[in-house]
Short mmCIF file of C-alpha atoms and ligand atoms in Angstrom, two decimals:
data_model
loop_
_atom_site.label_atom_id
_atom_site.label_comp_id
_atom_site.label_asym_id
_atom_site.label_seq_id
_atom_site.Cartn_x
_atom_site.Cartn_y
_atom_site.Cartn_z
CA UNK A 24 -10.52 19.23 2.18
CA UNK A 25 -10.52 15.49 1.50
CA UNK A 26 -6.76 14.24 0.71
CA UNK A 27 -5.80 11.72 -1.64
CA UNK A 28 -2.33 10.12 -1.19
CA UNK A 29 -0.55 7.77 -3.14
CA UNK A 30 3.18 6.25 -3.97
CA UNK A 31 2.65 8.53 -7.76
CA UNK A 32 0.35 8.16 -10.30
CA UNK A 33 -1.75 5.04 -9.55
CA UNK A 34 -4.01 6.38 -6.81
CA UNK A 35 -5.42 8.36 -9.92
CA UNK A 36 -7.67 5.23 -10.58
CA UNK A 37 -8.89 5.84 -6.62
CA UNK A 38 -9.20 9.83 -7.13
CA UNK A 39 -11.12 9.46 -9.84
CA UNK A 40 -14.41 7.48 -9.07
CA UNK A 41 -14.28 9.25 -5.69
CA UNK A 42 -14.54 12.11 -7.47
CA UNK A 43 -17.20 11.29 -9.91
CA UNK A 44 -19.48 9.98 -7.01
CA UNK A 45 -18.60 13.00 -4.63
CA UNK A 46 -18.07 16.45 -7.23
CA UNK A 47 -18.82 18.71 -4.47
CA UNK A 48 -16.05 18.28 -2.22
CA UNK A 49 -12.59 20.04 -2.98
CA UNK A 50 -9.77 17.38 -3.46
CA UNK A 51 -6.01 17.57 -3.17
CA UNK A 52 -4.19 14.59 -4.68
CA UNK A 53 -0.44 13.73 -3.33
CA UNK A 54 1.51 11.63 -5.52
CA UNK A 55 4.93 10.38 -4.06
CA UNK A 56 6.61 9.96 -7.17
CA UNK A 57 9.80 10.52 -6.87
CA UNK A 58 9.98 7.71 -4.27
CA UNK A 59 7.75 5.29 -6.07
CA UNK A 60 7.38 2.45 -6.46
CA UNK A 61 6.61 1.97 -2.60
CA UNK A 62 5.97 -1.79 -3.00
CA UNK A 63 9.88 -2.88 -2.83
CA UNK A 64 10.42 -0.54 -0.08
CA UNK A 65 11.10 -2.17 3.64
CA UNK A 66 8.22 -1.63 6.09
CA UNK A 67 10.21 1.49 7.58
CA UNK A 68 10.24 2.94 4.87
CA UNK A 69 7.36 2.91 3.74
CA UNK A 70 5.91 4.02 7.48
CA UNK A 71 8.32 7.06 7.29
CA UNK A 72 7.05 7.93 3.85
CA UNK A 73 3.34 7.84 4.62
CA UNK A 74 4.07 9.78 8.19
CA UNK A 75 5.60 12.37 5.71
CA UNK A 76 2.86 13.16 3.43
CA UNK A 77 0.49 12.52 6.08
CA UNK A 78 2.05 15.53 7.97
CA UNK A 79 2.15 17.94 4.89
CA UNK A 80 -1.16 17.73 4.03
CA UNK A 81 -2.66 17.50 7.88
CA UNK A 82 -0.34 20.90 7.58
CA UNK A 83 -1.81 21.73 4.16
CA UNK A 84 -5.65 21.82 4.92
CA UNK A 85 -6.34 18.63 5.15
CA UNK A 86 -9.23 17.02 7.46
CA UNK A 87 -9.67 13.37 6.08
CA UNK A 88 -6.86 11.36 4.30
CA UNK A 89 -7.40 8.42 2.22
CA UNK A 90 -4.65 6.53 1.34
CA UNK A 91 -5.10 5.27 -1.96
CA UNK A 92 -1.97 3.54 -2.14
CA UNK A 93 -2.65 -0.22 -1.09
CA UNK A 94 0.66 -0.61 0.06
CA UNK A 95 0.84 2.14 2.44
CA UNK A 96 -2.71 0.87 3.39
CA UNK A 97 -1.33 -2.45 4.40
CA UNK A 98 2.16 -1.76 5.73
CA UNK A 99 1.35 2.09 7.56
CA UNK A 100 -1.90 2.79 7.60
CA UNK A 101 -2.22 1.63 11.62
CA UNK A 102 0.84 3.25 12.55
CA UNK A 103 0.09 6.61 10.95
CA UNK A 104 -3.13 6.35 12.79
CA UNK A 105 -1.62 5.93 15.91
CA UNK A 106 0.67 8.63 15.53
CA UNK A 107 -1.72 11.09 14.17
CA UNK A 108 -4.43 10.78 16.03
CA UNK A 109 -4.10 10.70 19.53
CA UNK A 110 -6.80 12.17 21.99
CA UNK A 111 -8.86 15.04 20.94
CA UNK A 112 -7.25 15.07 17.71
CA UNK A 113 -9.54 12.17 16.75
CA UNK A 114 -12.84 14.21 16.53
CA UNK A 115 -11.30 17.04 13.88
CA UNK A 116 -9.64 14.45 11.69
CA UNK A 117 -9.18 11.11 10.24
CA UNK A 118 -7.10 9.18 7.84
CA UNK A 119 -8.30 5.76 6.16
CA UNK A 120 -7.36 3.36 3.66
CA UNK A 121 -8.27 1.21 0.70
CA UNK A 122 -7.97 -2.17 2.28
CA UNK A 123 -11.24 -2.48 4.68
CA UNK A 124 -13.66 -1.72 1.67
CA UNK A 125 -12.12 -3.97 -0.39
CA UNK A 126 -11.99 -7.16 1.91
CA UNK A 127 -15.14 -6.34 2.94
CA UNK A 128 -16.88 -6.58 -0.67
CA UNK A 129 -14.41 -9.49 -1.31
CA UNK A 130 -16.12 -10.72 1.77
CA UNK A 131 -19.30 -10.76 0.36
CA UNK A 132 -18.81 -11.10 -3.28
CA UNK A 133 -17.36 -14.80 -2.29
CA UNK A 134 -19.91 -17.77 -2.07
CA UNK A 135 -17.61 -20.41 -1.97
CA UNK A 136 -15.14 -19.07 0.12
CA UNK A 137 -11.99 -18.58 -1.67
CA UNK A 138 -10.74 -15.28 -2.51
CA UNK A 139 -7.17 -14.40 -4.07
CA UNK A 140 -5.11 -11.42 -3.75
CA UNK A 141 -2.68 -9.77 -6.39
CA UNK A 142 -0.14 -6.68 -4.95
CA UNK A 143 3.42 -5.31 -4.53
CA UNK A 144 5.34 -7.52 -2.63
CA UNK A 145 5.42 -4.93 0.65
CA UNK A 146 1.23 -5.61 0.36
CA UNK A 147 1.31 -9.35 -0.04
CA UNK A 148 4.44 -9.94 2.83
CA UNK A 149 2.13 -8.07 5.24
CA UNK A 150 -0.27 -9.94 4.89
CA UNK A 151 -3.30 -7.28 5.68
CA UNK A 152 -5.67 -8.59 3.69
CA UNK A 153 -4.86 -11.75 5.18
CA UNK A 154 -5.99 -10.23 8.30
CA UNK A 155 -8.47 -7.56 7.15
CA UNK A 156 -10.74 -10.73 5.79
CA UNK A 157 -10.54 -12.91 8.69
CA UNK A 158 -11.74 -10.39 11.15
CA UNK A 159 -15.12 -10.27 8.50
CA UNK A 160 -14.84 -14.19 8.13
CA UNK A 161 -12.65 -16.64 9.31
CA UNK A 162 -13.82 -19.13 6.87
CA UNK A 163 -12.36 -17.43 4.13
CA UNK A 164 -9.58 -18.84 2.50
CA UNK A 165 -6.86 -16.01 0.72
CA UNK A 166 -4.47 -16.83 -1.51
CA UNK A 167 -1.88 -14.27 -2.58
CA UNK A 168 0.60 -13.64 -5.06
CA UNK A 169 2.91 -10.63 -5.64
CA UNK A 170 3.26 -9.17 -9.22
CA UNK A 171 5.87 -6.82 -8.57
CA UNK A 172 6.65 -6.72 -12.21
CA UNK A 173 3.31 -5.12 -13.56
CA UNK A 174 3.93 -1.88 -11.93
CA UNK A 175 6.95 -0.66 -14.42
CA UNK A 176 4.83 -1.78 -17.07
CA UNK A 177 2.37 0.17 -16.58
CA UNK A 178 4.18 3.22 -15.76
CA UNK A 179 5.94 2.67 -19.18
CA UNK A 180 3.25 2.19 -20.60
CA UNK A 181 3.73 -1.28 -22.26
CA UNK A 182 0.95 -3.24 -20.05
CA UNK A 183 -1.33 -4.21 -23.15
CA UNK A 184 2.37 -5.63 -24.90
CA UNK A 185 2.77 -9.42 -25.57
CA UNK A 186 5.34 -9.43 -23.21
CA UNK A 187 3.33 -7.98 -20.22
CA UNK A 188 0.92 -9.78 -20.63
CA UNK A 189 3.39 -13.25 -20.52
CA UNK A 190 3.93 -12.37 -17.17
CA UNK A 191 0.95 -11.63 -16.00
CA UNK A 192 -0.32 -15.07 -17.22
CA UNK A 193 2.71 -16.45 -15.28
CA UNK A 194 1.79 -14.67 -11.99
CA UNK A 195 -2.20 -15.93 -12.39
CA UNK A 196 -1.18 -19.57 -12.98
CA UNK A 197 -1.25 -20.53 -9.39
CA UNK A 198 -3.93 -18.69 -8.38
CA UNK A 199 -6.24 -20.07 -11.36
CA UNK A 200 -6.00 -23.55 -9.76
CA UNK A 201 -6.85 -22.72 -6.61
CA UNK A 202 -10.83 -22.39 -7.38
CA UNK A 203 -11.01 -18.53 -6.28
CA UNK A 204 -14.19 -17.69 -7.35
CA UNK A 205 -13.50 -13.82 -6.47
CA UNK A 206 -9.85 -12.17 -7.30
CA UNK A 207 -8.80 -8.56 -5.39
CA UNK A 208 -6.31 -6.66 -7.32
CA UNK A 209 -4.46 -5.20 -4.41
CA UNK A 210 -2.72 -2.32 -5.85
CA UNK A 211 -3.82 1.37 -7.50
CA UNK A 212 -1.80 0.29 -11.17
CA UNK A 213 -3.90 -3.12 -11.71
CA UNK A 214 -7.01 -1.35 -13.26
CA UNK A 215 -4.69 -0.46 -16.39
CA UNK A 216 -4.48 -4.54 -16.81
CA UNK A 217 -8.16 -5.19 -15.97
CA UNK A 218 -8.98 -6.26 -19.13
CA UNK A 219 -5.98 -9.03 -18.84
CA UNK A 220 -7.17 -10.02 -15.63
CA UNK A 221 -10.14 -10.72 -16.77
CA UNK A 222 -9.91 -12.24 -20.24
CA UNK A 223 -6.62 -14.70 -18.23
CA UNK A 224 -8.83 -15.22 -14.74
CA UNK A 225 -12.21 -15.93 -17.19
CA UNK A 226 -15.63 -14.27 -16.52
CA UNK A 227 -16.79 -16.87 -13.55
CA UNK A 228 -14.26 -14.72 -10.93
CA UNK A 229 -15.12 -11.35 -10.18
CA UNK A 230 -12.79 -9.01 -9.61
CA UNK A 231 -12.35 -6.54 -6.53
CA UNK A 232 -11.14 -3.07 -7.58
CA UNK A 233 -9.94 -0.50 -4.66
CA UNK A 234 -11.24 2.69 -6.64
CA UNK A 235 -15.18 1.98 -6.59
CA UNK A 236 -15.15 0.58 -3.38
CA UNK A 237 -13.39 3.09 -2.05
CA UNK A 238 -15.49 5.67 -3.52
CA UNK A 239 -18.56 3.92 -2.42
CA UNK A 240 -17.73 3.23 1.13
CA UNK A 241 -16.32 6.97 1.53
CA UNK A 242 -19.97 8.53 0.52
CA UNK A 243 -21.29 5.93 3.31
CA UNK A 244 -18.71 7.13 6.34
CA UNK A 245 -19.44 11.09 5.54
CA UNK A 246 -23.14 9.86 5.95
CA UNK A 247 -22.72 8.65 9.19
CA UNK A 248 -20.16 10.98 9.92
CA UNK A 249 -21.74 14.33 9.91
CA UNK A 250 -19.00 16.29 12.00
CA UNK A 251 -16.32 15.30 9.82
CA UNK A 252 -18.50 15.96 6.36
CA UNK A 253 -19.59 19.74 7.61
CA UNK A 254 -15.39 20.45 7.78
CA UNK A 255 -15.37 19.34 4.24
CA UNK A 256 -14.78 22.57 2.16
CA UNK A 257 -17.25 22.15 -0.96
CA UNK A 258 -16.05 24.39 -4.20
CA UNK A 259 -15.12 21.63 -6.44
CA UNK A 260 -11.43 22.75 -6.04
CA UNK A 261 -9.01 19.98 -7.41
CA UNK A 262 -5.21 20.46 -6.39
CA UNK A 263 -2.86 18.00 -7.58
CA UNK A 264 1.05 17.85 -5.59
CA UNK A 265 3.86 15.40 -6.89
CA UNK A 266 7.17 14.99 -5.37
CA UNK A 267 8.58 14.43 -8.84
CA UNK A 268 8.24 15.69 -12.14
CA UNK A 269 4.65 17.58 -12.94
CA UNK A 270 4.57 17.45 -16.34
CA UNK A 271 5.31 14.16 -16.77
CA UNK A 272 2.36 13.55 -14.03
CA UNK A 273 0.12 15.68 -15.78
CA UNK A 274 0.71 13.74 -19.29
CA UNK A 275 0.44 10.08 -17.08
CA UNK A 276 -3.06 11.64 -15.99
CA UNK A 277 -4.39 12.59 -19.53
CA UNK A 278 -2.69 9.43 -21.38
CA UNK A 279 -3.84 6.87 -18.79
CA UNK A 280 -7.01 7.88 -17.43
CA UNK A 281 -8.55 10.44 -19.80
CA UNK A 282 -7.88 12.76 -16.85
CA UNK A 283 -7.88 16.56 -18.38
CA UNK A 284 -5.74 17.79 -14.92
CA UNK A 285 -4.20 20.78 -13.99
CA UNK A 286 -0.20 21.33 -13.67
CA UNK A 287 0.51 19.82 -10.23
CA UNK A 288 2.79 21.16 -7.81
CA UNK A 289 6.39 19.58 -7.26
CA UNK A 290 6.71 19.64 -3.52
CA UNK A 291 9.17 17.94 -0.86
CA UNK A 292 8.50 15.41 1.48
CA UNK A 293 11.45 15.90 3.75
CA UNK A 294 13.13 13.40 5.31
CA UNK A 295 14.20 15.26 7.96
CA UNK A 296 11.45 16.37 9.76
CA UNK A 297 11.30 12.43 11.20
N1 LIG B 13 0.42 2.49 -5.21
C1 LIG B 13 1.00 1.16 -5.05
C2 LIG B 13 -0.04 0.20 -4.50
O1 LIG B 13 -1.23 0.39 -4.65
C3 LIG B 13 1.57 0.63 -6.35
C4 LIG B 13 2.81 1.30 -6.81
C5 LIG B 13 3.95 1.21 -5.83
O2 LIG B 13 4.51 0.12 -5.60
O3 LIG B 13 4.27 2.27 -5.30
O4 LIG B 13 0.32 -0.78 -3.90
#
């Protein structure tokens, strides 16, 4: 089974191109909600959190995790690795995140060689994509700027309100001088704004989104990966967990992203098993 995780709803906007380009597989979606938002968290907790849901769903069927979330990509995603797959444990299973396939299409979508970043401040202090881009090309400049703001909008529903939108335009202002020609937005909730984004950023910068890349780059690895893709169970099974309220999930789901879904399941992700 291929496992989804995010900090609540927003890995949704991951979930579902993967699962428009890859129907066959069976999917099981974990949504941390009742700890989000993750991007004000420290670093340690946001590493405990991910080791938690990594654990339940390694323990729950799972052979490949994605971690939709680009915070937990940035801040845990190396650290979970390291603690989950040591040795032989490496050939049955693997976990991987959002931020390589986006700085690498970033990579390449620039020609001039000036890319910007928006994300939670935990995604934008780390500095991953930062890091994640130099390693492709060092010539890159990356300029970032947190939003930390947009993400309660959105979950409230008010990101296409004047006032949203104020703020947004506030956030972009030092980013539009800095002649990006291509803009990533670095967390699962920007999507709902894309429309902003682009109508404030104009149509010369093209923008980066972590869902189609993702999607894209995951139907690539189970290609060259064939002895991970034949442990992928294949009946179109879609499970949904949330470690908050369901029905307010489910309704976030069908409001947001036209996502007909079906009642997820509240689970815990206990603290004490760290
Ligand atoms: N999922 C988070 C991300 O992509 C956004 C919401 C949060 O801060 O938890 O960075």
């Amino acid at each position: 089974m291929i496992a989804i995780f995010d900090s609540g709803y927003g890995g949704l906007t991951v979930l579902k191109p993967i699962i428009e380009l890859l129907p066959q597989y069976d999917y099981l979606y974990l949504g941390d909600n009742g700890r989000a938002p993750y991007g004000n968290h420290s670093r340690e907790n946001i590493i405990a959190f991910a080791n938690q849901a990594v654990e339940y769903l390694f323990a729950h069927g799972s052979t490949l995790i994605i971690f939709a979330c680009n915070t937990a990509s940035a801040v845990a995603l190396r650290k979970v690795q390291e603690k989950y797959l040591k040795g032989k444990e490496e050939k049955d299973r693997k976990i991987l995140g959002v931020l390589l396939p986006v700085a690498e299409q970033a990579a390449l979508s620039s020609k001039n060689g000036r890319v910007g970043v928006v994300g939670t401040k935990a995604t934008i202090n780390s500095k991953a994509y930062e890091r994640g881009i130099a390693k492709l090309n060092p010539k890159i400049k990356v300029f970032s700027k947190a939003c930390p703001l947009l993400v309660p909008f959105i979950e409230e529903n008010w990101h296409n309100k004047p006032e949203a939108i104020s703020i947004l335009k506030k956030y972009l202002r030092p980013l539009k001088s800095c002649n990006i020609d291509t803009l990533i937005l670095g967390c699962t909730h920007y999507p709902f704004m894309e429309k902003h984004f682009r109508r404030l950023m104009g149509r010369r910068i093209k923008l980066i989104l972590s869902g189609p890349e993702t999607a894209a780059s995951l139907k690539e690895y189970l290609a060259r990966h064939p002895e991970i893709e034949k442990k992928l169970s294949k009946k179109g099974i879609r499970h949904y967990l949330t470690s908050d309220d369901p029905l307010k999930f489910q309704k976030f789901a069908q409001s947001h992203l036209k996502m007909k879904i079906k009642m997820p399941e509240r689970v815990e992700l206990d603290l004490s098993s760290q």
